[in-house]
Amino acid sequence: MKIVAGLGSIDEYETFVKAGADEFFCGYVPFSWAEKYGVIHPLNRREVLFYNVQIGSMSELQILKKMVDYYGKPVKLTFNSIYYTGEQYPVIAEIIIQCMAAGFENFIIADPALMLYLRQQKINCGIHLSGETAEVNRGMLEQMLPFGIRRVIFHRKNSLEDMQSCIKEADFPHEYEAFILNELCHFSGAFCNSLHCDELTHLCRVPYELGNLHKKEETDAAQKDVAETDRIQGKEGKGLPLDEDGYLTGSTGCGLCALYRMKQVGITHLKLVGRGNYTDFMEKDIRQLRKALDILEKSDNELQYQRKMKASLFPDGCSQNCYYR
């Protein structure tokens, strides 16, 4: 299984390669798009300018391509919105053509209409089905076959059983990617109604309570269990030990315990979310994931793997904020 890490800027590429990443994904939003459509019609649902979430110019893409040529670790570009307006499809197609001319072959896409439009326009780019897609199952994948998708990225709420069913019974691509670390989104991609922009706080970062409005006793109990959504911003959560930088691997979403089973069901790539994360935190995550994969290769069974992994990576306790229970 290969590590696919998120890039917030081209400055992170070399650091993450040396940490052990095998592939990368990043956003690309030309200023012309941001100027015309703003945050209301996003290109990849990350319309941010004031911190490192994506690349904003063709010159940066060209520099990144030279780095890819040197280090040999490929980068795919994200077009993650689940729909676009009619006038935007030709604009996006032109952006993708420019990116292909710059040397980028594969694009993460969530909107089936965009996939159809690209194929109708005879644009033969590589398509990876985005993890922002609302649902992934065998029937849905069969409808995607005409688009020539090269990789399926399962969304956060797909169980390992779902993945196994799709991989074994659907006549589909040879590559399958699943989330492994960071951002266990409460709303699961397509169902998020937040704007990821500079002006507004993401909805998943707003404290909230779970309870039944019609049953006061349940509501009172729920008030004692307010969601702590961002442990790395000074919150110690359950009191688990953080490192000297105030960071705990997997505190915002972790699937390391499931690596053995993920390999068994046929997952080929591991998605390490990180656009907008601190560079040193991402570097630690990549190194930790690489350690876990090394342990996996030397383990004879799942129990042996989990014991060795937890002893090595989480000797004082893990976050238990699990993707796959």
mmCIF file of C-alpha atoms in Angstrom, residues 73-283:
data_model
loop_
_atom_site.group_PDB
_atom_site.id
_atom_site.type_symbol
_atom_site.label_atom_id
_atom_site.label_comp_id
_atom_site.label_asym_id
_atom_site.label_seq_id
_atom_site.Cartn_x
_atom_site.Cartn_y
_atom_site.Cartn_z
ATOM 1 C CA LYS A 73 6.634 11.028 -6.745
ATOM 2 C CA PRO A 74 3.488 11.911 -8.741
ATOM 3 C CA VAL A 75 0.891 14.570 -7.895
ATOM 4 C CA LYS A 76 -2.812 14.525 -8.781
ATOM 5 C CA LEU A 77 -5.002 17.640 -8.800
ATOM 6 C CA THR A 78 -8.396 17.932 -7.134
ATOM 7 C CA PHE A 79 -11.699 19.149 -8.606
ATOM 8 C CA ASN A 80 -13.826 18.132 -5.661
ATOM 9 C CA SER A 81 -17.107 20.020 -5.973
ATOM 10 C CA ILE A 82 -20.059 17.681 -6.373
ATOM 11 C CA TYR A 83 -21.635 19.891 -9.052
ATOM 12 C CA TYR A 84 -20.894 22.972 -11.175
ATOM 13 C CA THR A 85 -22.975 25.426 -13.149
ATOM 14 C CA GLY A 86 -23.388 24.891 -16.884
ATOM 15 C CA GLU A 87 -21.080 27.746 -17.833
ATOM 16 C CA GLN A 88 -18.296 26.387 -15.640
ATOM 17 C CA TYR A 89 -17.751 23.080 -17.446
ATOM 18 C CA PRO A 90 -15.922 24.592 -20.462
ATOM 19 C CA VAL A 91 -13.839 26.714 -18.073
ATOM 20 C CA ILE A 92 -12.846 23.675 -16.000
ATOM 21 C CA ALA A 93 -12.077 21.688 -19.149
ATOM 22 C CA GLU A 94 -9.709 24.429 -20.280
ATOM 23 C CA ILE A 95 -8.025 24.470 -16.849
ATOM 24 C CA ILE A 96 -7.535 20.693 -17.012
ATOM 25 C CA ILE A 97 -6.104 20.950 -20.540
ATOM 26 C CA GLN A 98 -3.608 23.554 -19.272
ATOM 27 C CA CYS A 99 -2.680 21.318 -16.338
ATOM 28 C CA MET A 100 -2.154 18.368 -18.679
ATOM 29 C CA ALA A 101 0.082 20.522 -20.854
ATOM 30 C CA ALA A 102 2.080 21.306 -17.724
ATOM 31 C CA GLY A 103 2.604 17.579 -17.177
ATOM 32 C CA PHE A 104 -0.165 16.525 -14.770
ATOM 33 C CA GLU A 105 -2.114 13.445 -15.853
ATOM 34 C CA ASN A 106 -4.525 12.480 -13.061
ATOM 35 C CA PHE A 107 -7.382 14.487 -11.560
ATOM 36 C CA ILE A 108 -9.612 13.777 -8.561
ATOM 37 C CA ILE A 109 -13.205 14.474 -9.634
ATOM 38 C CA ALA A 110 -16.488 14.131 -7.720
ATOM 39 C CA ASP A 111 -19.039 15.388 -10.264
ATOM 40 C CA PRO A 112 -20.215 12.696 -12.743
ATOM 41 C CA ALA A 113 -21.423 15.427 -15.104
ATOM 42 C CA LEU A 114 -17.883 16.821 -15.290
ATOM 43 C CA MET A 115 -16.553 13.329 -16.052
ATOM 44 C CA LEU A 116 -19.116 12.979 -18.844
ATOM 45 C CA TYR A 117 -18.305 16.433 -20.237
ATOM 46 C CA LEU A 118 -14.560 15.708 -20.308
ATOM 47 C CA ARG A 119 -15.085 12.464 -22.195
ATOM 48 C CA GLN A 120 -17.498 14.114 -24.625
ATOM 49 C CA GLN A 121 -14.810 16.702 -25.318
ATOM 50 C CA LYS A 122 -12.289 13.878 -25.946
ATOM 51 C CA ILE A 123 -10.147 14.960 -22.999
ATOM 52 C CA ASN A 124 -8.359 11.751 -22.051
ATOM 53 C CA CYS A 125 -7.132 12.696 -18.593
ATOM 54 C CA GLY A 126 -6.837 10.177 -15.777
ATOM 55 C CA ILE A 127 -9.815 10.326 -13.406
ATOM 56 C CA HIS A 128 -9.761 9.288 -9.756
ATOM 57 C CA LEU A 129 -13.226 9.091 -8.220
ATOM 58 C CA SER A 130 -13.184 11.619 -5.370
ATOM 59 C CA GLY A 131 -13.725 10.734 -1.730
ATOM 60 C CA GLU A 132 -16.186 13.640 -1.741
ATOM 61 C CA THR A 133 -18.610 11.521 -3.756
ATOM 62 C CA ALA A 134 -21.894 11.075 -1.924
ATOM 63 C CA GLU A 135 -22.008 7.279 -2.084
ATOM 64 C CA VAL A 136 -19.833 4.439 -3.302
ATOM 65 C CA ASN A 137 -21.294 0.998 -3.939
ATOM 66 C CA ARG A 138 -21.231 -1.636 -6.670
ATOM 67 C CA GLY A 139 -24.190 -0.253 -8.599
ATOM 68 C CA MET A 140 -22.779 3.255 -8.585
ATOM 69 C CA LEU A 141 -19.356 2.030 -9.710
ATOM 70 C CA GLU A 142 -20.886 0.133 -12.621
ATOM 71 C CA GLN A 143 -22.421 3.391 -13.863
ATOM 72 C CA MET A 144 -18.964 4.990 -13.699
ATOM 73 C CA LEU A 145 -17.360 2.398 -15.980
ATOM 74 C CA PRO A 146 -17.843 4.408 -19.227
ATOM 75 C CA PHE A 147 -15.748 7.258 -17.785
ATOM 76 C CA GLY A 148 -12.617 5.097 -17.573
ATOM 77 C CA ILE A 149 -11.893 5.824 -13.926
ATOM 78 C CA ARG A 150 -8.424 4.700 -12.886
ATOM 79 C CA ARG A 151 -8.888 4.757 -9.117
ATOM 80 C CA VAL A 152 -11.732 4.728 -6.613
ATOM 81 C CA ILE A 153 -11.286 6.807 -3.456
ATOM 82 C CA PHE A 154 -13.700 5.502 -0.852
ATOM 83 C CA HIS A 155 -15.320 8.162 1.325
ATOM 84 C CA ARG A 156 -14.912 8.310 5.094
ATOM 85 C CA LYS A 157 -18.098 6.450 5.957
ATOM 86 C CA ASN A 158 -17.459 3.399 3.782
ATOM 87 C CA SER A 159 -16.892 0.388 6.018
ATOM 88 C CA LEU A 160 -14.225 -2.186 5.254
ATOM 89 C CA GLU A 161 -17.048 -4.579 4.326
ATOM 90 C CA ASP A 162 -18.343 -2.021 1.788
ATOM 91 C CA MET A 163 -14.877 -1.698 0.285
ATOM 92 C CA GLN A 164 -14.386 -5.445 0.068
ATOM 93 C CA SER A 165 -17.727 -5.882 -1.682
ATOM 94 C CA CYS A 166 -16.891 -3.205 -4.254
ATOM 95 C CA ILE A 167 -13.372 -4.468 -4.889
ATOM 96 C CA LYS A 168 -14.204 -8.162 -5.209
ATOM 97 C CA GLU A 169 -17.505 -8.000 -7.053
ATOM 98 C CA ALA A 170 -17.327 -4.915 -9.270
ATOM 99 C CA ASP A 171 -15.488 -5.097 -12.575
ATOM 100 C CA PHE A 172 -13.624 -1.902 -11.971
ATOM 101 C CA PRO A 173 -10.160 -0.282 -11.629
ATOM 102 C CA HIS A 174 -7.131 -1.941 -10.139
ATOM 103 C CA GLU A 175 -6.477 0.885 -7.654
ATOM 104 C CA TYR A 176 -8.466 1.639 -4.511
ATOM 105 C CA GLU A 177 -7.738 4.403 -2.026
ATOM 106 C CA ALA A 178 -9.052 4.839 1.515
ATOM 107 C CA PHE A 179 -8.692 7.473 4.235
ATOM 108 C CA ILE A 180 -6.100 6.588 6.869
ATOM 109 C CA LEU A 181 -5.256 9.711 8.943
ATOM 110 C CA ASN A 182 -6.768 13.084 9.863
ATOM 111 C CA GLU A 183 -10.105 14.875 9.530
ATOM 112 C CA LEU A 184 -12.787 12.367 10.448
ATOM 113 C CA CYS A 185 -15.347 14.753 8.956
ATOM 114 C CA HIS A 186 -18.675 14.694 10.762
ATOM 115 C CA PHE A 187 -20.530 15.351 7.520
ATOM 116 C CA SER A 188 -18.695 12.929 5.211
ATOM 117 C CA GLY A 189 -17.618 14.980 2.232
ATOM 118 C CA ALA A 190 -20.589 15.446 -0.059
ATOM 119 C CA PHE A 191 -22.975 15.974 2.851
ATOM 120 C CA CYS A 192 -20.991 18.898 4.260
ATOM 121 C CA ASN A 193 -22.864 22.179 3.928
ATOM 122 C CA SER A 194 -19.985 24.339 5.133
ATOM 123 C CA LEU A 195 -17.976 26.764 3.018
ATOM 124 C CA HIS A 196 -14.262 26.063 3.397
ATOM 125 C CA CYS A 197 -13.031 29.608 2.971
ATOM 126 C CA ASP A 198 -11.151 32.384 4.776
ATOM 127 C CA GLU A 199 -14.230 34.287 5.906
ATOM 128 C CA LEU A 200 -16.125 31.582 7.812
ATOM 129 C CA THR A 201 -15.318 28.912 10.368
ATOM 130 C CA HIS A 202 -15.920 25.406 9.069
ATOM 131 C CA LEU A 203 -19.126 23.944 10.499
ATOM 132 C CA CYS A 204 -17.231 20.901 11.781
ATOM 133 C CA ARG A 205 -15.168 23.265 13.970
ATOM 134 C CA VAL A 206 -18.221 24.770 15.662
ATOM 135 C CA PRO A 207 -18.981 23.093 19.037
ATOM 136 C CA TYR A 208 -22.333 21.360 19.113
ATOM 137 C CA GLU A 209 -24.356 18.988 21.256
ATOM 138 C CA LEU A 210 -26.116 15.743 20.407
ATOM 139 C CA GLY A 211 -29.430 15.071 22.089
ATOM 140 C CA ASN A 212 -33.194 14.698 21.819
ATOM 141 C CA LEU A 213 -35.054 17.989 22.087
ATOM 142 C CA HIS A 214 -38.139 16.173 23.347
ATOM 143 C CA LYS A 215 -36.406 14.321 26.166
ATOM 144 C CA LYS A 216 -34.808 16.638 28.663
ATOM 145 C CA GLU A 217 -32.935 13.897 30.486
ATOM 146 C CA GLU A 218 -31.231 12.827 27.271
ATOM 147 C CA THR A 219 -30.417 16.420 26.412
ATOM 148 C CA ASP A 220 -28.887 16.971 29.849
ATOM 149 C CA ALA A 221 -26.772 13.859 29.419
ATOM 150 C CA ALA A 222 -25.679 14.972 25.979
ATOM 151 C CA GLN A 223 -24.471 18.289 27.385
ATOM 152 C CA LYS A 224 -21.795 16.380 29.256
ATOM 153 C CA ASP A 225 -20.477 14.993 25.997
ATOM 154 C CA VAL A 226 -19.917 18.106 23.878
ATOM 155 C CA ALA A 227 -17.863 17.282 20.781
ATOM 156 C CA GLU A 228 -14.193 18.324 21.008
ATOM 157 C CA THR A 229 -13.412 18.750 17.354
ATOM 158 C CA ASP A 230 -9.909 20.169 17.328
ATOM 159 C CA ARG A 231 -7.516 18.683 19.834
ATOM 160 C CA ILE A 232 -4.443 20.303 18.293
ATOM 161 C CA GLN A 233 -5.688 23.834 19.041
ATOM 162 C CA GLY A 234 -4.786 23.657 22.705
ATOM 163 C CA LYS A 235 -7.365 21.044 23.710
ATOM 164 C CA GLU A 236 -6.130 17.920 25.422
ATOM 165 C CA GLY A 237 -9.403 16.076 24.895
ATOM 166 C CA LYS A 238 -9.420 12.854 26.855
ATOM 167 C CA GLY A 239 -6.145 13.659 28.541
ATOM 168 C CA LEU A 240 -4.052 11.549 26.189
ATOM 169 C CA PRO A 241 -0.367 12.511 26.028
ATOM 170 C CA LEU A 242 0.611 14.937 23.280
ATOM 171 C CA ASP A 243 4.158 15.365 22.012
ATOM 172 C CA GLU A 244 6.328 18.418 22.625
ATOM 173 C CA ASP A 245 4.558 20.267 19.810
ATOM 174 C CA GLY A 246 1.100 19.542 21.217
ATOM 175 C CA TYR A 247 0.271 16.890 18.633
ATOM 176 C CA LEU A 248 -1.077 13.350 18.739
ATOM 177 C CA THR A 249 -1.058 11.211 15.601
ATOM 178 C CA GLY A 250 -4.585 10.376 14.591
ATOM 179 C CA SER A 251 -6.284 12.739 17.021
ATOM 180 C CA THR A 252 -8.584 14.027 14.262
ATOM 181 C CA GLY A 253 -9.210 10.682 12.580
ATOM 182 C CA CYS A 254 -7.189 7.482 12.442
ATOM 183 C CA GLY A 255 -7.336 4.137 10.657
ATOM 184 C CA LEU A 256 -3.943 2.703 11.590
ATOM 185 C CA CYS A 257 -5.419 -0.213 13.540
ATOM 186 C CA ALA A 258 -7.230 -1.337 10.383
ATOM 187 C CA LEU A 259 -4.185 -1.459 8.109
ATOM 188 C CA TYR A 260 -3.988 -5.258 8.207
ATOM 189 C CA ARG A 261 -7.632 -5.631 7.184
ATOM 190 C CA MET A 262 -7.332 -2.886 4.567
ATOM 191 C CA LYS A 263 -4.531 -4.802 2.917
ATOM 192 C CA GLN A 264 -6.603 -7.988 3.014
ATOM 193 C CA VAL A 265 -9.613 -6.403 1.287
ATOM 194 C CA GLY A 266 -7.478 -4.922 -1.490
ATOM 195 C CA ILE A 267 -6.776 -1.272 -0.646
ATOM 196 C CA THR A 268 -3.769 -0.106 -2.670
ATOM 197 C CA HIS A 269 -3.379 3.518 -1.557
ATOM 198 C CA LEU A 270 -3.756 5.274 1.806
ATOM 199 C CA LYS A 271 -5.079 8.855 1.873
ATOM 200 C CA LEU A 272 -3.370 11.048 4.451
ATOM 201 C CA VAL A 273 -5.380 14.287 4.665
ATOM 202 C CA GLY A 274 -3.268 17.344 5.248
ATOM 203 C CA ARG A 275 -4.065 20.411 3.144
ATOM 204 C CA GLY A 276 -3.943 23.312 5.576
ATOM 205 C CA ASN A 277 -2.327 21.250 8.337
ATOM 206 C CA TYR A 278 0.950 22.292 9.924
ATOM 207 C CA THR A 279 3.861 21.033 7.841
ATOM 208 C CA ASP A 280 5.691 19.489 10.797
ATOM 209 C CA PHE A 281 2.512 17.679 11.906
ATOM 210 C CA MET A 282 2.057 16.238 8.420
ATOM 211 C CA GLU A 283 5.690 15.180 8.321
#
